[in-house]
Short mmCIF file of C-alpha atoms in Angstrom, two decimals:
data_model
loop_
_atom_site.label_atom_id
_atom_site.label_comp_id
_atom_site.label_asym_id
_atom_site.label_seq_id
_atom_site.Cartn_x
_atom_site.Cartn_y
_atom_site.Cartn_z
CA GLU A 1 0.00 0.00 0.00
CA VAL A 2 1.30 3.41 -0.95
CA GLN A 3 1.50 5.83 1.96
CA LEU A 4 2.48 9.47 2.17
CA VAL A 5 3.17 11.11 5.52
CA GLU A 6 3.72 14.84 5.77
CA SER A 7 5.51 16.62 8.59
CA GLY A 8 7.10 19.95 9.39
CA GLY A 9 4.10 22.22 9.69
CA GLY A 10 3.67 24.67 12.52
CA LEU A 11 3.20 28.27 13.58
CA VAL A 12 5.56 30.79 12.04
CA GLN A 13 5.70 34.57 11.96
CA PRO A 14 5.25 36.51 8.71
CA GLY A 15 8.53 36.55 6.83
CA GLY A 16 9.65 33.32 8.44
CA SER A 17 10.54 29.95 6.96
CA LEU A 18 9.46 26.34 7.27
CA ARG A 19 10.44 23.11 5.55
CA LEU A 20 7.75 20.53 4.95
CA SER A 21 8.62 16.90 4.36
CA CYS A 22 6.65 14.08 2.80
CA ALA A 23 7.87 10.55 3.37
CA ALA A 24 6.64 7.96 0.89
CA SER A 25 6.45 4.20 1.19
CA GLY A 26 5.10 1.32 -0.86
CA LEU A 27 6.15 2.67 -4.27
CA ILE A 28 9.15 3.04 -6.55
CA PHE A 29 9.56 6.64 -5.56
CA SER A 30 11.73 7.85 -8.40
CA ASP A 31 9.13 6.66 -10.94
CA HIS A 32 6.64 9.29 -9.86
CA ALA A 33 6.23 13.03 -9.96
CA MET A 34 5.19 14.44 -6.61
CA SER A 35 3.10 17.49 -5.82
CA TRP A 36 2.05 19.76 -3.01
CA VAL A 37 -1.53 21.03 -2.80
CA ARG A 38 -2.82 23.35 -0.11
CA GLN A 39 -6.19 24.19 1.35
CA ALA A 40 -6.76 27.38 3.30
CA PRO A 41 -9.27 27.13 6.14
CA GLY A 42 -12.76 26.72 4.74
CA LYS A 43 -11.54 27.09 1.15
CA GLY A 44 -10.95 24.90 -1.88
CA LEU A 45 -7.88 23.10 -3.14
CA GLU A 46 -4.96 25.02 -4.61
CA TRP A 47 -2.16 23.33 -6.54
CA VAL A 48 1.17 24.64 -5.24
CA SER A 49 4.08 22.79 -6.81
CA THR A 50 5.18 19.67 -8.69
CA ILE A 51 8.54 17.99 -9.11
CA THR A 52 9.28 15.32 -11.70
CA GLY A 53 10.52 11.87 -10.71
CA SER A 54 14.16 12.64 -11.39
CA GLY A 55 13.89 16.01 -9.71
CA GLY A 56 15.07 17.66 -12.89
CA ASN A 57 11.99 19.80 -13.40
CA THR A 58 9.99 21.79 -10.92
CA TYR A 59 6.83 23.85 -11.29
CA PHE A 60 5.16 26.40 -9.05
CA ALA A 61 1.93 28.33 -8.76
CA ASP A 62 2.40 32.05 -9.41
CA SER A 63 1.27 32.76 -5.85
CA VAL A 64 4.35 31.03 -4.41
CA LYS A 65 6.94 31.43 -7.15
CA GLY A 66 10.23 32.76 -5.82
CA ARG A 67 9.34 31.97 -2.21
CA LEU A 68 8.84 28.21 -2.21
CA THR A 69 11.24 25.54 -3.42
CA ILE A 70 10.44 21.89 -4.03
CA SER A 71 13.07 19.18 -3.92
CA ARG A 72 13.32 15.43 -3.43
CA ASP A 73 15.72 12.83 -2.13
CA ASN A 74 15.01 9.63 -4.03
CA SER A 75 17.35 7.66 -1.77
CA MET A 76 15.18 8.66 1.21
CA ASN A 77 11.81 8.47 -0.61
CA THR A 78 11.10 11.99 0.55
CA VAL A 79 9.92 15.19 -1.08
CA TYR A 80 10.40 18.59 0.53
CA LEU A 81 8.78 21.99 0.32
CA GLN A 82 11.01 24.79 1.53
CA MET A 83 8.86 27.78 2.35
CA ASN A 84 10.50 31.19 2.74
CA SER A 85 9.15 34.72 3.17
CA LEU A 86 5.90 33.31 4.46
CA ARG A 87 2.75 35.41 4.39
CA ALA A 88 -0.56 35.20 6.20
CA GLU A 89 -2.16 33.96 2.99
CA ASP A 90 0.10 30.90 3.05
CA THR A 91 -1.83 29.65 6.08
CA ALA A 92 -3.28 26.32 5.00
CA LEU A 93 -3.30 22.57 5.30
CA TYR A 94 -0.56 21.34 2.97
CA TYR A 95 -1.07 17.99 1.28
CA CYS A 96 1.55 15.91 -0.44
CA ALA A 97 0.29 13.83 -3.36
CA ARG A 98 1.68 11.43 -5.92
CA GLY A 99 1.44 12.59 -9.49
CA GLY A 100 0.83 15.96 -11.03
CA TYR A 101 3.03 15.96 -14.11
CA TYR A 102 0.68 14.86 -16.88
CA ALA A 103 -1.00 12.70 -14.25
CA ALA A 104 -3.80 12.92 -11.74
CA LEU A 105 -3.03 13.00 -8.03
CA ASP A 106 -3.82 9.43 -7.12
CA VAL A 107 -2.47 9.11 -3.58
CA TRP A 108 -2.66 11.80 -0.91
CA GLY A 109 -1.21 12.23 2.54
CA GLN A 110 -3.24 13.49 5.48
CA GLY A 111 -1.63 16.91 5.39
CA THR A 112 0.37 19.16 7.68
CA THR A 113 -0.86 22.53 8.89
CA VAL A 114 1.03 25.76 8.36
CA THR A 115 -0.10 28.85 10.24
CA VAL A 116 1.52 32.19 9.50
CA SER A 117 0.68 34.68 12.22
CA GLU B 1 -3.51 29.81 -16.92
CA ILE B 2 -6.46 27.48 -17.48
CA VAL B 3 -9.43 28.41 -15.31
CA MET B 4 -11.67 25.56 -14.16
CA THR B 5 -15.28 26.50 -13.37
CA GLN B 6 -17.58 24.10 -11.57
CA SER B 7 -21.34 24.28 -11.35
CA PRO B 8 -23.41 24.38 -9.35
CA ALA B 9 -21.63 25.51 -6.19
CA THR B 10 -24.07 23.48 -4.11
CA LEU B 11 -26.31 20.66 -5.25
CA SER B 12 -29.08 19.42 -3.00
CA VAL B 13 -30.24 15.90 -3.75
CA SER B 14 -31.79 12.97 -1.92
CA PRO B 15 -30.32 9.52 -1.33
CA GLY B 16 -31.15 7.22 -4.21
CA GLU B 17 -31.27 10.06 -6.74
CA ARG B 18 -28.78 10.89 -9.47
CA ALA B 19 -26.40 13.84 -9.19
CA THR B 20 -24.82 15.58 -12.17
CA LEU B 21 -21.87 17.88 -11.57
CA SER B 22 -20.29 20.06 -14.26
CA CYS B 23 -16.79 21.35 -14.85
CA ARG B 24 -15.74 23.71 -17.61
CA ALA B 25 -12.19 24.54 -18.67
CA SER B 26 -11.33 27.94 -20.11
CA GLN B 27 -9.35 26.20 -22.87
CA SER B 28 -9.15 22.66 -24.12
CA VAL B 29 -7.54 20.07 -21.86
CA PRO B 30 -8.47 17.04 -24.09
CA ILE B 31 -9.16 14.34 -21.51
CA ASN B 32 -6.54 15.38 -18.96
CA LEU B 33 -9.15 15.95 -16.29
CA ALA B 34 -9.58 14.42 -12.84
CA TRP B 35 -12.36 14.44 -10.27
CA TYR B 36 -11.74 14.26 -6.53
CA GLN B 37 -14.02 13.72 -3.56
CA GLN B 38 -13.33 15.36 -0.21
CA LYS B 39 -15.22 14.62 2.98
CA PRO B 40 -14.93 16.85 6.06
CA GLY B 41 -11.65 16.40 7.89
CA GLN B 42 -10.27 14.07 5.23
CA ALA B 43 -7.77 14.35 2.43
CA PRO B 44 -9.11 14.42 -1.13
CA ARG B 45 -9.59 11.10 -2.87
CA LEU B 46 -9.13 10.54 -6.59
CA LEU B 47 -12.34 9.31 -8.21
CA ILE B 48 -11.88 9.75 -11.95
CA TYR B 49 -8.88 10.39 -14.20
CA GLY B 50 -8.58 10.71 -17.93
CA ALA B 51 -12.05 12.31 -17.77
CA SER B 52 -13.80 8.94 -17.59
CA THR B 53 -11.63 6.24 -15.98
CA ARG B 54 -12.54 5.27 -12.45
CA ALA B 55 -9.67 5.06 -9.99
CA ALA B 56 -9.06 1.81 -8.14
CA GLY B 57 -11.78 0.96 -5.66
CA VAL B 58 -14.23 3.62 -6.85
CA PRO B 59 -17.79 2.28 -7.08
CA ALA B 60 -19.39 1.93 -10.50
CA ARG B 61 -22.09 4.47 -9.59
CA PHE B 62 -19.48 7.17 -10.23
CA SER B 63 -18.92 7.99 -13.90
CA GLY B 64 -17.15 10.76 -15.75
CA SER B 65 -17.62 12.04 -19.26
CA GLY B 66 -16.60 14.84 -21.55
CA SER B 67 -13.56 16.12 -23.39
CA GLY B 68 -12.06 19.39 -24.45
CA THR B 69 -13.67 22.01 -22.26
CA GLU B 70 -16.86 20.42 -20.91
CA PHE B 71 -16.88 17.63 -18.35
CA THR B 72 -19.46 15.91 -16.19
CA LEU B 73 -19.33 13.75 -13.09
CA THR B 74 -22.45 11.65 -12.60
CA ILE B 75 -23.26 9.80 -9.41
CA ASP B 76 -26.11 7.32 -9.74
CA SER B 77 -28.24 6.13 -6.85
CA LEU B 78 -26.64 8.42 -4.26
CA GLN B 79 -25.55 6.82 -1.03
CA SER B 80 -25.22 8.66 2.28
CA GLU B 81 -21.42 8.40 2.07
CA ASP B 82 -21.40 10.30 -1.24
CA PHE B 83 -22.34 13.62 0.34
CA ALA B 84 -19.09 15.56 0.13
CA VAL B 85 -17.32 18.25 -1.87
CA TYR B 86 -16.21 17.36 -5.39
CA TYR B 87 -13.38 19.06 -7.26
CA CYS B 88 -12.26 18.85 -10.84
CA GLN B 89 -8.64 19.49 -11.84
CA HIS B 90 -6.84 19.57 -15.15
CA TYR B 91 -3.36 18.14 -15.61
CA ASN B 92 -2.92 19.02 -19.24
CA ASN B 93 0.35 20.09 -20.71
CA TRP B 94 1.81 22.93 -18.70
CA PRO B 95 1.20 23.90 -15.07
CA PRO B 96 -0.52 25.42 -13.15
CA TYR B 97 -2.70 22.37 -12.70
CA THR B 98 -5.67 24.33 -11.50
CA PHE B 99 -8.63 23.01 -9.54
CA GLY B 100 -12.22 24.08 -9.84
CA GLN B 101 -13.75 25.82 -6.85
CA GLY B 102 -15.69 22.72 -5.86
CA THR B 103 -19.30 21.53 -5.77
CA LYS B 104 -20.79 20.65 -2.41
CA LEU B 105 -23.21 17.77 -2.63
CA ASP B 106 -25.82 18.29 0.06
CA ILE B 107 -28.70 16.24 1.29
#
C-alpha cells in the first residue's frame, strides 16, 4: 500500500521559513512526480508545486513562485517543500500527493498545517 | 492559466437520486481531467482520471464524461457516504494544474 506522511508544519511569523517533508512508502519513488496542494481554512484546493521523478523539473503556482522551493531525495523516498518569506495567505493545510506531471493525483497524505501569524 | 469552473456551487439531492456535476475549462484540456471527492476532515480522494476512468476501488455508480472544455461527473443512486465536496482538476500540458472551486453535494 502506498503511503504518504507529511511533517514539518507549525506556527511561524510573517517573513519566516518552514520546511515541509513528505515521506513515501510502498512505491518506486523515483518513478513518480510528486506534488504539493494546499487548502486554506474553509476554502478549496490550490495546486502549489510539482517535481518530476528525477527532480530535474519543478513547477510552481504564481502565488508562491520565488518563495517556495520543491526538492526530493530519491534515496530517502522523501519530497520537501522549503517555504520562505511566508505570508498570512500561506496559512493552509498542505497535502503531499503522488502525481501531477501529466498525471492525476492518485495518492494523498493526510496533510500538515502551516499557520503564518 | 487554465481556469476551471464548476457548477453548481451546491447541489441538494436525496439519497437514491442521481447527481450531475459540471466542470468547464477555459481552454481545451483534451481528456486530462480528474475528479476528486473530499469529505470533512479528510484528504481528497481521486475518483476519476482521464475524464472517464474510475480510480481503483471507486464504485461503479461514479462515472465521468466529456472532453475538451466540458466535463461531467455523474453519481447514480446516491448513497449517504457520497455527500461531500467534489473538485475537478486539469493536468494538461503545462502547469498550473488548477482546480475548480468545488461543488458541495448536500442532502
